[in-house]
Amino acid sequence: MNARTLCALMIAVLALTVQTPEPARAQGFAGLGADAEGFAPVRPGVPLRFPADHGPHPDFRIEWWYLTANLTAADGTEYGIQWTLFRNALRPGEAEGWRSPQLWMGNAAVTSARAHRFAERRARGGIGQAGVTLSPFTAWIDDWRMEGPDDLSRLRLRASGSDFSYDLTLQARGPLVLHGRQGYSVKSAQGQASYYYSQPEYDVSGTLVLPEGRVEVTGKGWLDREWSSQPLAGDQAGWDWFGLRLDSGEKLMAFRLRGASGDFTAATWIEADGTATALAAGAFEVEPLETARVAGREVPVRWRIRLPGRGLDVEATALNPQSWMGTSFPYWEGPVRISGSHAGRGYLEMTGYEARGADAAR
Amino acid sequence: MLLTIDNVTKSWPGETAVPVLRGASLALAAGETLALTGESGSGKSTLLHLVAALDVFDSGEITIDGTALSGLDEAGRAALRRERVALVFQQFNLIPTLTVGQNLAFHARLAGRVDRDWIDRLTGRLGLGALIRRYPEQLSGGQQQRVAIGRALAMRPALLLADEPTGNLDEDSSDAVLDLMLELVAETGAALLLVTHSPRIAARLERRAHLAGGKIG
Amino acid sequence: MTGAAALALASHWRRHPLQLFTLLAGLALATALWSAVQAVNAEARAAYARAAEQLGAAGYDRLESRSGAFMDVAAYVALRRAGWQVTPVLEGRMRLGPDRVTVVGIDPLTHPSLPALDEAAGRVQPGELLGPRGLLLADAGTAARIRARPDLPPVVEVEQIPPDTIITDIGLAERLLGLPGRVSRLLILPDQPQGIPPLTEIAPALERIDAAARSDMARLTDSFQLNLTAFGLLSFAVGLFIVHGTTGLAFEQRRPVFRTLRALGLPARRLTVLALAEMVLFATLAGGAGLVLGYLVAAALLPGVAATLGGIYGVPAPGSLTLRPEWIAGGMGMSLAGALLAGAQALWRLRRLPILAAPGQHAWGLAAARTDLALGAGGLALIAAGGLAMVLLDGLIAGFALLAGLMLGAALLLPPILGLILRLPLPRRAGAPDDPLAEWFRADMRAQLPGLSLALMALLLALAANIGVGTMVASFRLTFTSWLDQRLVSELYVTARDDAQGAQIARWLRPRVDAVLPIRAVELRAAGQPVFVHGIIDHPVYRDNWPLLDAAPGAWERLARGEGVLISEQLARRSGKWTGARLALGPGWERIVLGVYADYGNPTGQAMVSMEDLLEHARNVPNRRFGIRVAPERVPELIGALRAAFDLPAGALIDQAALKARSLEIFERTFVITGALNILTLGVAGFAILTSLLTLWSMRLPQLAPLWALGITRRRLMRLEILRSVALAGLTAMLALPLGLVLARVLLSVINVEAFGWRLPMHLFPLDWLRLLLLALAAAAVAAAIPARRLTGVPPSDLLKVFANER
């Protein structure tokens, strides 16, 4: 598989609406900073409607169904799994057959302290190779599937790569959480935003099939749903995202968007009963403590995270510092352990860390 | 006279012509046998070839049975060889692709004078009866020469010309072949002109002539 | 000592320069023809390989539909959703100007790397490839033709794409080809996930084809290349005959030298090594010359080959000739191997040469009989082996094995058969004059046979090949022209600019002419191959004129009702589907074969369905071409009126005669190479006779001199010499005739069927045979006259030397 050609192509595709032919890198990670001409805008005050909003929004440029889980085997070995379906639209709307402007990409991974295995799938919309439908809810690309009733209260999750596969059952604990203002999640001081909601707690059980054998696992999962037409500001190069599940039952979703004119942070505090509070800008402080050399670049793998207002001061440490997703758009995604004022587990995602002196986007 | 050779000259062409015969003369009556002797290179074979109309002389005349050879063209000379004279050479007399029997009758057939009884008798006399289906290369040298003699006599030539016919044979078979030849020549009534360098063989013939300095002494 | 011995050996060639020339020329000719054919084949193969690589077809196993039809995109999605990592390719041909180009549609998201895409990546405007208009990638030549068509999307020039090929997104390809939702094949990607179900479960209708399996193009042109190779091999064999004859003669002539050298103490090994070294030297010299000659021949042949491959098979044609190291090595290797093969017998005899044996002549009788027996047995065995190959193997290889067995076997049988004929008792008429010369003549001919047999075998092969191939081509031409006469019924053919203009023209024409027959076709896949499916309207002109080889009752009526399909003979033979079989033309479109029609000269399969049936199942069927029935005398007037009424592109109007001429021209182009090689082979055979006679000549004098001494004139002997050569050539030609006809039979009913997919009736052309016979006789006469003419010039003294004492 020649990722070079495809990346060049995909980036070209995603930069479709760019008027000035600047280098793709200047458009933020994966072109997400490009203008959104022709696509539906993200506006505040638009109420999310379910189950319709569990399905795709083809008039928006990008969208994802993003599930991560921290799992433990019977012998105590910790694992993390990721299951992501990305949707990228060349043009707004949908069409039959190959003419569909919707491009789909799946990323899946199984991470342990010793190994990080991942796979990627790509598909065109319109022919049935990938998509998301309701009644019942099904999100799929190739044989990777996330399916369940329309309220997403129960999910079955399957994916496979050349050296792993998994088949998991998820049971939701608590309500959906709408981030920002009722799901309107601001991404920059200039007002870039996305629609963003989560199901932050699933009880997970199932089987991982790894080269060393079948592993029965149990644990906790987190589903993110987000769509937008231009979630990053032009000068934002990438983000650091944390989904933390504390042993106290509380949960924290927090991200930092790194921009040339300063960082932009946002966070949601979720009580054990599911009550969510959007925290004020600046309430969340984050600081990399240690980096590792990953895929030719320095990536932070231990973080200090503080919510002074809630007495939270923890370190998040990568279970496996080499949790690199060497996919068409490369990024870091892996499980973390939490220690400090609180203990717990969670997931960390970092994008836009470029290899020094190299054009990492290609 | 059956054969007259009158003052014949012959030179080998070249930048300076090499004279071989400088006026040779000889006469031979029907039924006579004559041995022509001479040193190696004296021109005795050349004279024989001229008589056989195989080659042409420069001046003088050769007459065979009233036919002057100087008046013959190539076809006439070929006809003479075919019908009037017979030849036995030292070697390579026979046609390799024909059997002994076919070789024996070949010249007679060319001359248009096939006498089967005579050929059969000749075959018997020459001791070739068992060999007629063989090919020349399967015969010994003495046997080959007997076939050559048989073929020559089968056409009942008026004149038999022989050029060292036993030259390739050892003394014993040489004598046997010569005896047979002389016997059969006598029976046929042909005249024989035999070229040899051997005085022993020459002594067996009725007449002898010696060629030296291009002339017959 | 070795130097002195080498000098002694070499002196022979100084004294016999003609022999040396013959040896070198024979070897050089053989090498030249062989390597010319190899060069042409190598170029063609390289062209396919390049194309396959550039199109990304190389290196991946693939899945194709078992029925051979296109598969539906649903089959792709089903496999994907079962986990199989496959990527779809849609390939078809599209009319672009006067020619067709290959359109390859890929899914850029899932397709593995393509050199062409890598090259284009930097220059493609963002998103255009998958954009609403799309983007075509093509080489400069094709790109220029695309730009001339404003209705086509923009094009990007990419050098790495083969000529006459367009690569584009599959979504655009299906629109250009009018094949929505169709897929030609799926490439199986190397990285497959765990635990995917077996193919037989998800896609029983698909067949996995190994990456190593030869490409369609290679398979299509196999026959053509095998043809060339067969001719090359034939020429090489003929050349080897020359070399064998010459080396054998040189050995015989040098026998005394060898013996003397051995007597002087040169070891047998050393002598053999010297002779071997001499042969290697000659092979190298001749091989080099042959390569130069071969290069020139190949350069001369290549345009014809390119025309055939491009025009007839529609595969990328080889461009210019390049010097390939493997080609040079191959040519030199063949030259060396050939020389050693031809000289092996001489070397073997040299190794075992006794120092003291009397130099003997051949034992005409016994040895010849033994050789005849061996040759006869060998010849029969070869013919039997060829027949066996036909039974055991199948396909083109079997056909060629049969041909090779027949030809070589017949060649080996030639000397014994000629010997037998020459031994037959001559009928003697009573009273006819006794002719001892005739007896000698026959005996001598028999005796000469071993020396001439190789040349005669070469002549036999060349003549038979000529008769066979000539009969095949002429039969084909006759069938083809009469078929064209039947088939091209319309007086005028019109091609409109586009569908809209097509409709206008049809409306305009209808009241003015006897009939307007739309010619509408799409290229689909059926039975695993590209097939043009034509839609025809219900008109008596078809059933009256279309020759059917095989038909169900009421075939035309049932076709008109959309019940079935008529298919071309090629398609029937390749798919094994004849009248009554069912043929899948696409998903959900299966029809009964109602009949089979002849469609000569067309490598692509064809099928006919009713127009309604076609339009229902295939979208985007172009509607631009029409056949017009009109009184022939009205054609010029109609052409003028059409031109006046419509803005028609050049070449849009073509009358029947012009179309016939164009078809015949394509036909002739196919056989240009065959013709050229035919002539070359015959030339080499003529040369073989000449060289054999020349080399035999030095042995002739001792055989002719006794006859001259017995009163046969030299002129007569010369005439007999020429007559002998002519008689042998004539006898050989007589035997070549039946062999050639058998060859033609095999070519027409076995090779043609395998190679092109049609069986042809065999026609006989006695005048051609007569011409060939006269040519062979003339060649033999000239070949004999050149040495025999010397006989009249030989002075008697030279002839007399044969008998002389001091020889």
CSV table of N, CA and C in Angstrom, one decimal, chain C residues 748-790:
chain,number,residue,atom,x,y,z
C,748,LEU,N,-5.3,-24.3,-40.8
C,748,LEU,CA,-6.7,-23.7,-40.9
C,748,LEU,C,-7.6,-24.3,-39.9
C,749,SER,N,-7.5,-25.6,-39.6
C,749,SER,CA,-8.5,-26.2,-38.7
C,749,SER,C,-8.0,-26.4,-37.3
C,750,VAL,N,-6.7,-26.2,-37.0
C,750,VAL,CA,-6.2,-26.4,-35.7
C,750,VAL,C,-5.6,-25.0,-35.2
C,751,ILE,N,-4.6,-24.6,-35.8
C,751,ILE,CA,-3.9,-23.4,-35.3
C,751,ILE,C,-4.8,-22.2,-35.4
C,752,ASN,N,-5.5,-22.0,-36.5
C,752,ASN,CA,-6.3,-20.8,-36.6
C,752,ASN,C,-7.4,-20.8,-35.6
C,753,VAL,N,-8.0,-21.9,-35.4
C,753,VAL,CA,-9.1,-22.0,-34.4
C,753,VAL,C,-8.5,-21.6,-33.0
C,754,GLU,N,-7.4,-22.2,-32.7
C,754,GLU,CA,-6.8,-21.9,-31.4
C,754,GLU,C,-6.3,-20.4,-31.3
C,755,ALA,N,-5.7,-19.9,-32.4
C,755,ALA,CA,-5.1,-18.6,-32.3
C,755,ALA,C,-6.1,-17.5,-32.5
C,756,PHE,N,-7.0,-17.6,-33.5
C,756,PHE,CA,-7.9,-16.5,-33.8
C,756,PHE,C,-9.3,-16.8,-33.5
C,757,GLY,N,-9.6,-18.1,-33.4
C,757,GLY,CA,-11.0,-18.5,-33.0
C,757,GLY,C,-11.9,-18.7,-34.2
C,758,TRP,N,-11.4,-18.9,-35.3
C,758,TRP,CA,-12.3,-19.3,-36.4
C,758,TRP,C,-11.7,-20.4,-37.3
C,759,ARG,N,-12.6,-21.2,-37.7
C,759,ARG,CA,-12.2,-22.3,-38.6
C,759,ARG,C,-12.5,-21.8,-40.1
C,760,LEU,N,-11.6,-22.1,-41.0
C,760,LEU,CA,-11.8,-21.6,-42.3
C,760,LEU,C,-11.9,-22.8,-43.3
C,761,PRO,N,-12.7,-22.7,-44.3
C,761,PRO,CA,-12.7,-23.7,-45.3
C,761,PRO,C,-11.4,-23.6,-46.1
C,762,MET,N,-10.9,-24.8,-46.6
C,762,MET,CA,-9.6,-24.8,-47.3
C,762,MET,C,-9.9,-24.7,-48.8
C,763,HIS,N,-9.3,-23.7,-49.4
C,763,HIS,CA,-9.3,-23.6,-50.9
C,763,HIS,C,-8.0,-24.0,-51.4
C,764,LEU,N,-8.0,-24.6,-52.7
C,764,LEU,CA,-6.8,-25.0,-53.3
C,764,LEU,C,-6.4,-24.0,-54.4
C,765,PHE,N,-5.1,-23.7,-54.5
C,765,PHE,CA,-4.7,-22.7,-55.5
C,765,PHE,C,-3.6,-23.3,-56.4
C,766,PRO,N,-3.9,-24.2,-57.3
C,766,PRO,CA,-2.9,-24.9,-58.1
C,766,PRO,C,-2.0,-24.0,-58.8
C,767,LEU,N,-2.4,-22.8,-59.2
C,767,LEU,CA,-1.5,-21.9,-60.0
C,767,LEU,C,-0.4,-21.5,-59.1
C,768,ASP,N,-0.7,-21.2,-57.8
C,768,ASP,CA,0.3,-20.8,-56.8
C,768,ASP,C,1.3,-21.9,-56.7
C,769,TRP,N,0.8,-23.2,-56.7
C,769,TRP,CA,1.8,-24.3,-56.5
C,769,TRP,C,2.7,-24.4,-57.7
C,770,LEU,N,2.1,-24.2,-58.9
C,770,LEU,CA,2.8,-24.2,-60.1
C,770,LEU,C,3.9,-23.2,-60.1
C,771,ARG,N,3.6,-22.0,-59.7
C,771,ARG,CA,4.5,-20.9,-59.6
C,771,ARG,C,5.7,-21.3,-58.7
C,772,LEU,N,5.3,-21.8,-57.5
C,772,LEU,CA,6.3,-22.2,-56.5
C,772,LEU,C,7.2,-23.3,-57.1
C,773,LEU,N,6.6,-24.3,-57.8
C,773,LEU,CA,7.3,-25.4,-58.4
C,773,LEU,C,8.4,-24.8,-59.4
C,774,LEU,N,7.9,-23.9,-60.2
C,774,LEU,CA,8.8,-23.3,-61.2
C,774,LEU,C,9.9,-22.6,-60.5
C,775,LEU,N,9.5,-21.9,-59.4
C,775,LEU,CA,10.5,-21.1,-58.7
C,775,LEU,C,11.6,-22.1,-58.1
C,776,ALA,N,11.1,-23.2,-57.6
C,776,ALA,CA,12.0,-24.2,-57.0
C,776,ALA,C,12.9,-24.8,-58.1
C,777,LEU,N,12.3,-25.1,-59.2
C,777,LEU,CA,13.1,-25.7,-60.3
C,777,LEU,C,14.2,-24.7,-60.8
C,778,ALA,N,13.7,-23.4,-60.9
C,778,ALA,CA,14.6,-22.4,-61.4
C,778,ALA,C,15.8,-22.3,-60.4
C,779,ALA,N,15.4,-22.2,-59.1
C,779,ALA,CA,16.5,-22.1,-58.1
C,779,ALA,C,17.5,-23.2,-58.2
C,780,ALA,N,16.9,-24.5,-58.4
C,780,ALA,CA,17.8,-25.6,-58.4
C,780,ALA,C,18.7,-25.6,-59.7
C,781,ALA,N,18.1,-25.1,-60.8
C,781,ALA,CA,18.8,-25.0,-62.0
C,781,ALA,C,20.0,-24.0,-61.9
C,782,VAL,N,19.6,-22.9,-61.3
C,782,VAL,CA,20.7,-21.9,-61.2
C,782,VAL,C,21.8,-22.4,-60.2
C,783,ALA,N,21.3,-23.0,-59.1
C,783,ALA,CA,22.3,-23.5,-58.1
C,783,ALA,C,23.2,-24.5,-58.8
C,784,ALA,N,22.6,-25.4,-59.7
C,784,ALA,CA,23.5,-26.4,-60.3
C,784,ALA,C,24.3,-25.8,-61.4
C,785,ALA,N,23.8,-24.8,-62.1
C,785,ALA,CA,24.5,-24.2,-63.2
C,785,ALA,C,25.8,-23.5,-62.8
C,786,ILE,N,25.7,-22.9,-61.7
C,786,ILE,CA,26.9,-22.1,-61.2
C,786,ILE,C,28.1,-23.0,-61.1
C,787,PRO,N,28.1,-24.1,-60.4
C,787,PRO,CA,29.3,-25.0,-60.5
C,787,PRO,C,29.5,-25.7,-61.8
C,788,ALA,N,28.3,-26.2,-62.4
C,788,ALA,CA,28.5,-27.1,-63.5
C,788,ALA,C,29.0,-26.3,-64.7
C,789,ARG,N,28.8,-25.0,-64.8
C,789,ARG,CA,29.3,-24.3,-65.9
C,789,ARG,C,30.8,-24.4,-66.0
C,790,ARG,N,31.4,-24.6,-64.9
C,790,ARG,CA,32.9,-24.7,-64.9
C,790,ARG,C,33.3,-25.9,-65.7
